[in-house]
PDB file of C-alpha atoms and ligand atoms in Angstrom:
ATOM      1  CA  MET A   1       0.288  -0.053  -0.365  1.00  0.00           C
ATOM      2  CA  SER A   2       1.130   3.528  -1.069  1.00  0.00           C
ATOM      3  CA  ASN A   3       2.177   5.732   2.201  1.00  0.00           C
ATOM      4  CA  LYS A   4       1.209   8.703  -0.032  1.00  0.00           C
ATOM      5  CA  ILE A   5      -1.535  11.273   0.862  1.00  0.00           C
ATOM      6  CA  ARG A   6      -4.623  10.870  -1.652  1.00  0.00           C
ATOM      7  CA  VAL A   7      -6.029  14.094  -1.959  1.00  0.00           C
ATOM      8  CA  VAL A   8      -9.551  14.610  -3.945  1.00  0.00           C
ATOM      9  CA  VAL A   9      -9.930  18.134  -4.634  1.00  0.00           C
ATOM     10  CA  TRP A  10     -13.557  18.625  -5.317  1.00  0.00           C
ATOM     11  CA  ASN A  11     -15.418  21.527  -6.868  1.00  0.00           C
ATOM     12  CA  GLU A  12     -18.678  22.493  -7.808  1.00  0.00           C
ATOM     13  CA  PHE A  13     -17.056  23.641 -10.789  1.00  0.00           C
ATOM     14  CA  ARG A  14     -19.843  25.473 -12.300  1.00  0.00           C
ATOM     15  CA  HIS A  15     -18.617  29.429 -12.462  1.00  0.00           C
ATOM     16  CA  GLU A  16     -15.797  28.150 -14.536  1.00  0.00           C
ATOM     17  CA  LYS A  17     -18.196  26.888 -17.098  1.00  0.00           C
ATOM     18  CA  THR A  18     -20.699  30.000 -17.253  1.00  0.00           C
ATOM     19  CA  LYS A  19     -18.459  33.168 -16.537  1.00  0.00           C
ATOM     20  CA  ALA A  20     -15.848  33.835 -18.744  1.00  0.00           C
ATOM     21  CA  HIS A  21     -14.134  36.680 -16.074  1.00  0.00           C
ATOM     22  CA  VAL A  22     -14.103  33.472 -13.670  1.00  0.00           C
ATOM     23  CA  LYS A  23     -12.877  30.874 -16.732  1.00  0.00           C
ATOM     24  CA  ALA A  24     -10.199  33.559 -17.531  1.00  0.00           C
ATOM     25  CA  ILE A  25      -8.487  33.135 -14.304  1.00  0.00           C
ATOM     26  CA  TYR A  26      -9.378  29.232 -13.808  1.00  0.00           C
ATOM     27  CA  PRO A  27      -9.396  27.960 -17.175  1.00  0.00           C
ATOM     28  CA  ASP A  28      -9.621  24.074 -16.249  1.00  0.00           C
ATOM     29  CA  GLY A  29     -11.589  24.587 -12.810  1.00  0.00           C
ATOM     30  CA  LEU A  30     -10.224  26.162 -10.054  1.00  0.00           C
ATOM     31  CA  HIS A  31      -9.762  22.742  -8.790  1.00  0.00           C
ATOM     32  CA  ALA A  32      -7.264  21.938 -11.195  1.00  0.00           C
ATOM     33  CA  THR A  33      -5.180  24.780 -10.496  1.00  0.00           C
ATOM     34  CA  ILE A  34      -4.905  23.159  -6.656  1.00  0.00           C
ATOM     35  CA  LYS A  35      -4.278  19.849  -8.209  1.00  0.00           C
ATOM     36  CA  SER A  36      -1.495  21.646  -9.961  1.00  0.00           C
ATOM     37  CA  PHE A  37       0.522  22.807  -7.039  1.00  0.00           C
ATOM     38  CA  LEU A  38      -0.403  19.940  -4.817  1.00  0.00           C
ATOM     39  CA  ASP A  39       1.036  17.379  -7.727  1.00  0.00           C
ATOM     40  CA  LYS A  40       4.550  19.304  -6.701  1.00  0.00           C
ATOM     41  CA  ASN A  41       4.784  17.270  -3.749  1.00  0.00           C
ATOM     42  CA  ASP A  42       5.998  13.512  -3.694  1.00  0.00           C
ATOM     43  CA  ASP A  43       4.225  12.504  -0.641  1.00  0.00           C
ATOM     44  CA  MET A  44       0.832  13.109  -2.581  1.00  0.00           C
ATOM     45  CA  GLU A  45      -1.103  11.832  -5.434  1.00  0.00           C
ATOM     46  CA  VAL A  46      -4.359  14.040  -5.948  1.00  0.00           C
ATOM     47  CA  THR A  47      -7.339  13.437  -8.034  1.00  0.00           C
ATOM     48  CA  LEU A  48     -10.032  15.719  -9.260  1.00  0.00           C
ATOM     49  CA  ALA A  49     -13.699  15.721  -8.804  1.00  0.00           C
ATOM     50  CA  ALA A  50     -16.922  17.621  -9.918  1.00  0.00           C
ATOM     51  CA  LEU A  51     -20.353  17.903  -8.297  1.00  0.00           C
ATOM     52  CA  ASP A  52     -21.289  16.986 -12.035  1.00  0.00           C
ATOM     53  CA  ASP A  53     -19.201  14.014 -12.621  1.00  0.00           C
ATOM     54  CA  PRO A  54     -21.115  10.585 -11.507  1.00  0.00           C
ATOM     55  CA  ASP A  55     -22.452  10.158  -8.108  1.00  0.00           C
ATOM     56  CA  GLN A  56     -21.594  14.070  -7.921  1.00  0.00           C
ATOM     57  CA  GLY A  57     -17.494  12.988  -8.264  1.00  0.00           C
ATOM     58  CA  LEU A  58     -17.322  11.110  -5.248  1.00  0.00           C
ATOM     59  CA  PRO A  59     -18.107   7.372  -6.300  1.00  0.00           C
ATOM     60  CA  ASP A  60     -17.897   5.135  -3.112  1.00  0.00           C
ATOM     61  CA  GLU A  61     -14.406   3.528  -4.176  1.00  0.00           C
ATOM     62  CA  LEU A  62     -13.171   6.965  -4.402  1.00  0.00           C
ATOM     63  CA  LEU A  63     -14.312   8.399  -1.231  1.00  0.00           C
ATOM     64  CA  GLU A  64     -12.850   5.531   0.714  1.00  0.00           C
ATOM     65  CA  ASN A  65      -9.262   5.556  -0.883  1.00  0.00           C
ATOM     66  CA  THR A  66      -9.594   9.300   0.093  1.00  0.00           C
ATOM     67  CA  ASP A  67      -7.002  10.710   2.933  1.00  0.00           C
ATOM     68  CA  VAL A  68      -7.926  14.235   2.736  1.00  0.00           C
ATOM     69  CA  LEU A  69     -10.859  15.647   1.029  1.00  0.00           C
ATOM     70  CA  ILE A  70     -10.905  19.382  -0.220  1.00  0.00           C
ATOM     71  CA  TRP A  71     -14.032  21.094  -0.549  1.00  0.00           C
ATOM     72  CA  TRP A  72     -15.168  24.396  -3.136  1.00  0.00           C
ATOM     73  CA  GLY A  73     -18.501  25.153  -3.620  1.00  0.00           C
ATOM     74  CA  HIS A  74     -20.975  27.851  -3.574  1.00  0.00           C
ATOM     75  CA  ALA A  75     -23.954  27.798  -5.684  1.00  0.00           C
ATOM     76  CA  ALA A  76     -24.706  24.488  -5.602  1.00  0.00           C
ATOM     77  CA  HIS A  77     -24.718  23.589  -1.543  1.00  0.00           C
ATOM     78  CA  GLY A  78     -28.316  22.278  -2.124  1.00  0.00           C
ATOM     79  CA  GLU A  79     -27.894  20.103  -4.569  1.00  0.00           C
ATOM     80  CA  VAL A  80     -25.095  17.703  -3.006  1.00  0.00           C
ATOM     81  CA  LYS A  81     -27.122  14.848  -2.071  1.00  0.00           C
ATOM     82  CA  ASP A  82     -27.641  13.915   1.916  1.00  0.00           C
ATOM     83  CA  GLU A  83     -26.457  10.427   1.509  1.00  0.00           C
ATOM     84  CA  LEU A  84     -23.046  11.555   0.240  1.00  0.00           C
ATOM     85  CA  VAL A  85     -22.736  13.898   3.001  1.00  0.00           C
ATOM     86  CA  ALA A  86     -23.147  11.570   5.590  1.00  0.00           C
ATOM     87  CA  LYS A  87     -20.761   9.140   3.969  1.00  0.00           C
ATOM     88  CA  ILE A  88     -17.970  12.254   4.328  1.00  0.00           C
ATOM     89  CA  GLN A  89     -19.298  12.435   7.524  1.00  0.00           C
ATOM     90  CA  ASP A  90     -18.868   8.820   8.679  1.00  0.00           C
ATOM     91  CA  ARG A  91     -15.080   8.782   7.245  1.00  0.00           C
ATOM     92  CA  VAL A  92     -14.142  11.935   9.151  1.00  0.00           C
ATOM     93  CA  TYR A  93     -15.578  11.243  11.979  1.00  0.00           C
ATOM     94  CA  LEU A  94     -13.454   7.829  12.422  1.00  0.00           C
ATOM     95  CA  GLY A  95     -10.492   9.265  11.718  1.00  0.00           C
ATOM     96  CA  LYS A  96     -10.337   7.949   7.954  1.00  0.00           C
ATOM     97  CA  MET A  97     -10.055  11.349   6.240  1.00  0.00           C
ATOM     98  CA  GLY A  98      -9.375  15.192   7.002  1.00  0.00           C
ATOM     99  CA  LEU A  99     -11.593  17.687   5.390  1.00  0.00           C
ATOM    100  CA  ILE A 100     -10.631  20.960   3.921  1.00  0.00           C
ATOM    101  CA  ALA A 101     -12.942  23.531   3.456  1.00  0.00           C
ATOM    102  CA  LEU A 102     -12.003  26.201   0.861  1.00  0.00           C
ATOM    103  CA  HIS A 103     -13.841  29.887   0.883  1.00  0.00           C
ATOM    104  CA  SER A 104     -17.497  29.653   0.505  1.00  0.00           C
ATOM    105  CA  ALA A 105     -17.774  26.024   1.577  1.00  0.00           C
ATOM    106  CA  HIS A 106     -18.603  27.556   4.793  1.00  0.00           C
ATOM    107  CA  MET A 107     -21.959  27.117   4.087  1.00  0.00           C
ATOM    108  CA  SER A 108     -21.262  23.447   2.387  1.00  0.00           C
ATOM    109  CA  LYS A 109     -23.398  20.621   3.717  1.00  0.00           C
ATOM    110  CA  PRO A 110     -20.146  18.857   4.458  1.00  0.00           C
ATOM    111  CA  PHE A 111     -18.753  21.703   6.818  1.00  0.00           C
ATOM    112  CA  ARG A 112     -22.127  22.722   8.241  1.00  0.00           C
ATOM    113  CA  ASN A 113     -22.774  19.149   9.397  1.00  0.00           C
ATOM    114  CA  ILE A 114     -19.654  18.138  10.717  1.00  0.00           C
ATOM    115  CA  VAL A 115     -18.383  21.227  12.357  1.00  0.00           C
ATOM    116  CA  GLY A 116     -21.736  21.981  13.730  1.00  0.00           C
ATOM    117  CA  THR A 117     -22.948  25.171  12.711  1.00  0.00           C
ATOM    118  CA  ASN A 118     -25.027  27.067  10.160  1.00  0.00           C
ATOM    119  CA  GLY A 119     -21.923  28.831   9.242  1.00  0.00           C
ATOM    120  CA  PHE A 120     -23.853  32.209   8.286  1.00  0.00           C
ATOM    121  CA  LEU A 121     -21.142  35.557   7.802  1.00  0.00           C
ATOM    122  CA  SER A 122     -21.274  38.688   6.138  1.00  0.00           C
ATOM    123  CA  TRP A 123     -19.429  39.298   2.756  1.00  0.00           C
ATOM    124  CA  GLY A 124     -18.991  42.693   0.563  1.00  0.00           C
ATOM    125  CA  ARG A 125     -17.120  43.839  -2.388  1.00  0.00           C
ATOM    126  CA  ASN A 126     -13.294  42.399  -3.702  1.00  0.00           C
ATOM    127  CA  GLN A 127     -10.940  44.194  -1.880  1.00  0.00           C
ATOM    128  CA  LYS A 128      -7.070  44.227  -0.688  1.00  0.00           C
ATOM    129  CA  GLU A 129      -7.176  41.532   2.076  1.00  0.00           C
ATOM    130  CA  VAL A 130      -4.030  41.500   4.488  1.00  0.00           C
ATOM    131  CA  VAL A 131      -3.929  37.591   6.144  1.00  0.00           C
ATOM    132  CA  TRP A 132      -1.825  37.390   9.763  1.00  0.00           C
ATOM    133  CA  ASN A 133      -0.414  34.395  10.943  1.00  0.00           C
ATOM    134  CA  LEU A 134      -1.766  34.394  14.108  1.00  0.00           C
ATOM    135  CA  LEU A 135      -0.087  30.605  15.560  1.00  0.00           C
ATOM    136  CA  PRO A 136       3.401  30.672  14.042  1.00  0.00           C
ATOM    137  CA  GLN A 137       4.305  26.912  15.844  1.00  0.00           C
ATOM    138  CA  HIS A 138       1.325  25.407  14.029  1.00  0.00           C
ATOM    139  CA  PRO A 139       2.119  23.122  11.382  1.00  0.00           C
ATOM    140  CA  ILE A 140      -0.347  24.952   8.397  1.00  0.00           C
ATOM    141  CA  CYS A 141       1.986  27.960   9.388  1.00  0.00           C
ATOM    142  CA  ALA A 142       5.456  26.431   8.892  1.00  0.00           C
ATOM    143  CA  GLY A 143       7.478  28.427   6.039  1.00  0.00           C
ATOM    144  CA  LEU A 144       5.058  31.564   6.276  1.00  0.00           C
ATOM    145  CA  PRO A 145       5.931  35.190   6.864  1.00  0.00           C
ATOM    146  CA  ASP A 146       3.888  37.354   9.602  1.00  0.00           C
ATOM    147  CA  HIS A 147       1.559  38.586   7.116  1.00  0.00           C
ATOM    148  CA  PHE A 148       0.531  38.365   3.359  1.00  0.00           C
ATOM    149  CA  VAL A 149      -1.500  40.645   1.314  1.00  0.00           C
ATOM    150  CA  LEU A 150      -3.977  39.600  -1.241  1.00  0.00           C
ATOM    151  CA  GLU A 151      -4.871  42.259  -3.516  1.00  0.00           C
ATOM    152  CA  THR A 152      -7.932  41.162  -4.233  1.00  0.00           C
ATOM    153  CA  GLU A 153     -10.316  38.706  -2.261  1.00  0.00           C
ATOM    154  CA  GLU A 154     -13.839  38.492  -1.526  1.00  0.00           C
ATOM    155  CA  LEU A 155     -14.882  40.602   1.451  1.00  0.00           C
ATOM    156  CA  TYR A 156     -15.924  37.933   4.270  1.00  0.00           C
ATOM    157  CA  SER A 157     -16.723  39.712   7.917  1.00  0.00           C
ATOM    158  CA  GLU A 158     -17.456  38.904  11.564  1.00  0.00           C
ATOM    159  CA  PRO A 159     -19.328  37.614  12.900  1.00  0.00           C
ATOM    160  CA  PHE A 160     -18.680  34.207  11.609  1.00  0.00           C
ATOM    161  CA  TYR A 161     -21.258  31.674  12.657  1.00  0.00           C
ATOM    162  CA  VAL A 162     -18.971  28.798  13.741  1.00  0.00           C
ATOM    163  CA  PRO A 163     -18.000  26.873  16.725  1.00  0.00           C
ATOM    164  CA  GLN A 164     -14.708  28.121  18.784  1.00  0.00           C
ATOM    165  CA  PRO A 165     -12.185  26.402  16.576  1.00  0.00           C
ATOM    166  CA  ASP A 166      -9.568  24.310  18.655  1.00  0.00           C
ATOM    167  CA  ALA A 167      -6.937  26.332  16.683  1.00  0.00           C
ATOM    168  CA  LEU A 168      -7.255  29.684  15.335  1.00  0.00           C
ATOM    169  CA  ILE A 169      -4.429  30.003  12.786  1.00  0.00           C
ATOM    170  CA  PHE A 170      -5.274  32.901  10.624  1.00  0.00           C
ATOM    171  CA  GLY A 171      -7.347  36.333  10.808  1.00  0.00           C
ATOM    172  CA  SER A 172      -7.888  38.853   8.439  1.00  0.00           C
ATOM    173  CA  TRP A 173      -8.235  42.669   8.151  1.00  0.00           C
ATOM    174  CA  PHE A 174      -9.858  44.048   5.116  1.00  0.00           C
ATOM    175  CA  GLU A 175      -9.486  47.356   3.134  1.00  0.00           C
ATOM    176  CA  ASP A 176     -12.941  48.306   4.137  1.00  0.00           C
ATOM    177  CA  GLY A 177     -12.042  47.855   8.112  1.00  0.00           C
ATOM    178  CA  TYR A 178     -13.630  44.675   8.615  1.00  0.00           C
ATOM    179  CA  ILE A 179     -11.620  41.102  10.291  1.00  0.00           C
ATOM    180  CA  PHE A 180     -12.713  37.866   9.907  1.00  0.00           C
ATOM    181  CA  ARG A 181     -11.072  34.491  11.241  1.00  0.00           C
ATOM    182  CA  SER A 182      -9.735  33.511   8.288  1.00  0.00           C
ATOM    183  CA  GLY A 183      -8.142  29.981   9.030  1.00  0.00           C
ATOM    184  CA  LEU A 184     -10.015  27.697  11.555  1.00  0.00           C
ATOM    185  CA  CYS A 185      -9.284  24.258  12.685  1.00  0.00           C
ATOM    186  CA  TYR A 186     -11.556  21.494  14.319  1.00  0.00           C
ATOM    187  CA  LEU A 187     -10.631  18.045  15.984  1.00  0.00           C
ATOM    188  CA  ARG A 188     -14.289  16.436  14.826  1.00  0.00           C
ATOM    189  CA  GLY A 189     -14.782  12.752  15.813  1.00  0.00           C
ATOM    190  CA  ALA A 190     -11.277  10.978  15.161  1.00  0.00           C
ATOM    191  CA  GLY A 191     -10.687  13.415  12.260  1.00  0.00           C
ATOM    192  CA  LYS A 192      -9.647  16.863  11.378  1.00  0.00           C
ATOM    193  CA  VAL A 193     -11.090  19.852   9.989  1.00  0.00           C
ATOM    194  CA  PHE A 194      -9.323  22.841   8.452  1.00  0.00           C
ATOM    195  CA  TYR A 195     -11.073  26.094   7.081  1.00  0.00           C
ATOM    196  CA  PHE A 196      -9.477  28.403   5.093  1.00  0.00           C
ATOM    197  CA  GLN A 197     -11.405  31.954   3.796  1.00  0.00           C
ATOM    198  CA  PRO A 198      -9.467  33.140   0.512  1.00  0.00           C
ATOM    199  CA  GLY A 199     -10.449  31.184  -2.688  1.00  0.00           C
ATOM    200  CA  HIS A 200     -13.543  33.916  -4.119  1.00  0.00           C
ATOM    201  CA  GLU A 201     -13.581  32.300  -7.644  1.00  0.00           C
ATOM    202  CA  GLU A 202     -13.256  35.805  -9.437  1.00  0.00           C
ATOM    203  CA  CYS A 203      -9.646  36.341  -7.486  1.00  0.00           C
ATOM    204  CA  PRO A 204      -6.446  34.541  -8.532  1.00  0.00           C
ATOM    205  CA  SER A 205      -5.850  33.685  -4.694  1.00  0.00           C
ATOM    206  CA  TYR A 206      -5.167  30.188  -5.838  1.00  0.00           C
ATOM    207  CA  TYR A 207      -1.959  31.213  -7.551  1.00  0.00           C
ATOM    208  CA  ASN A 208      -0.811  33.007  -4.423  1.00  0.00           C
ATOM    209  CA  GLU A 209       2.470  30.902  -3.211  1.00  0.00           C
ATOM    210  CA  TYR A 210       1.525  31.658   0.505  1.00  0.00           C
ATOM    211  CA  VAL A 211      -1.845  30.341  -0.153  1.00  0.00           C
ATOM    212  CA  GLN A 212      -0.430  27.185  -1.875  1.00  0.00           C
ATOM    213  CA  LYS A 213       1.781  26.753   0.820  1.00  0.00           C
ATOM    214  CA  ILE A 214      -1.079  27.085   3.550  1.00  0.00           C
ATOM    215  CA  ILE A 215      -3.135  24.666   1.534  1.00  0.00           C
ATOM    216  CA  THR A 216      -0.113  22.089   1.100  1.00  0.00           C
ATOM    217  CA  ASN A 217       0.800  22.282   4.734  1.00  0.00           C
ATOM    218  CA  GLY A 218      -3.338  21.455   5.523  1.00  0.00           C
ATOM    219  CA  VAL A 219      -3.463  18.531   3.514  1.00  0.00           C
ATOM    220  CA  ARG A 220      -0.495  17.381   5.833  1.00  0.00           C
ATOM    221  CA  TRP A 221      -2.130  18.177   8.841  1.00  0.00           C
ATOM    222  CA  ALA A 222      -5.740  17.239   8.026  1.00  0.00           C
ATOM    223  CA  ALA A 223      -4.236  13.745   7.231  1.00  0.00           C
ATOM    224  CA  PRO A 224      -4.433  10.855   9.300  1.00  0.00           C
ATOM    225  CA  ALA A 225      -1.733   9.973  10.951  1.00  0.00           C
ATOM    226  CA  ASN A 226      -2.072   6.481  10.457  1.00  0.00           C
ATOM    227  CA  ILE A 227      -2.111   6.294   6.408  1.00  0.00           C
ATOM    228  CA  GLY A 228      -0.490   2.516   5.481  1.00  0.00           C
ATOM    229  CA  PHE A 229      -1.982   1.036   8.865  1.00  0.00           C
ATOM    230  CA  GLU A 230      -5.259  -0.646   9.426  1.00  0.00           C
ATOM    231  CA  ILE A 231      -7.544   0.974  11.814  1.00  0.00           C
ATOM    232  CA  VAL A 232      -7.719  -1.495  14.533  1.00  0.00           C
ATOM    233  CA  CYS A 233     -10.571  -1.403  16.860  1.00  0.00           C
ATOM    234  CA  CYS A 234     -10.605  -3.183  20.250  1.00  0.00           C
ATOM    235  CA  PRO A 235     -12.571  -6.642  19.224  1.00  0.00           C
ATOM    236  CA  GLN A 236     -14.442  -6.641  22.478  1.00  0.00           C
ATOM    237  CA  LEU A 237     -15.845  -3.212  21.751  1.00  0.00           C
ATOM    238  CA  LYS A 238     -18.536  -2.584  19.222  1.00  0.00           C
ATOM    239  CA  THR A 239     -18.059   0.667  17.320  1.00  0.00           C
ATOM    240  CA  LYS A 240     -19.282   2.086  13.984  1.00  0.00           C
ATOM    241  CA  ALA A 241     -16.084   1.158  12.771  1.00  0.00           C
ATOM    242  CA  THR A 242     -16.085  -2.640  13.460  1.00  0.00           C
ATOM    243  CA  GLU A 243     -20.040  -2.759  12.379  1.00  0.00           C
ATOM    244  CA  GLU A 244     -19.318  -1.791   8.663  1.00  0.00           C
TER     245      GLU A 244
HETATM  246 ZN1  LIG B 301     -16.893  33.973  -2.848  1.00  0.00          ZN
END
């Protein structure tokens, strides 16, 4: 068995097909851009998935062989089948897979169900964002400066209706004066969840070297620690994992 981290980048992949200005930034979809920088890492094996693919991009065989699921959705959250969301939730809770929710995935069913929130926030015009590194010792912050600037990103503002995170690692300032908790880590069940705010479809943030570093570090952080090993449950106890 390969010890590589098996990453699936799931994208709603609609805006890039219907809006010329989005397609101009991400011609093959923003998930392809994310894959292209993750592919530079020898310890990762990256697969693309999209909402309009068969089985909404995540047939059982692929999901059961995913260590980290990266999720980008926006206008079609409601189309994602509850049955699929339940499978994703189970896999994260059992510690078999980590979830990275990007940008508008704050309203996605997987993020809201797993973290336990309505995910509401306020938003506004695209503008300059300064992302501050609040926890330099966190593994996701490795190799980052104390802050970096995104010349244009969609304003997201507090209050962000999420549970208090286990670690708050990025905080952002926006040109109009608003602030937002832009990098949040959660432990849920035996699994890990990372929410990261940059990545509006009209903005080229996934080409930014620091955003790329954060998502790359996020994959390594969210990946189960036991890749390559079977999860062994105590045979005397009945658990969800042993019943399956
Ligand atoms: Zn957006």
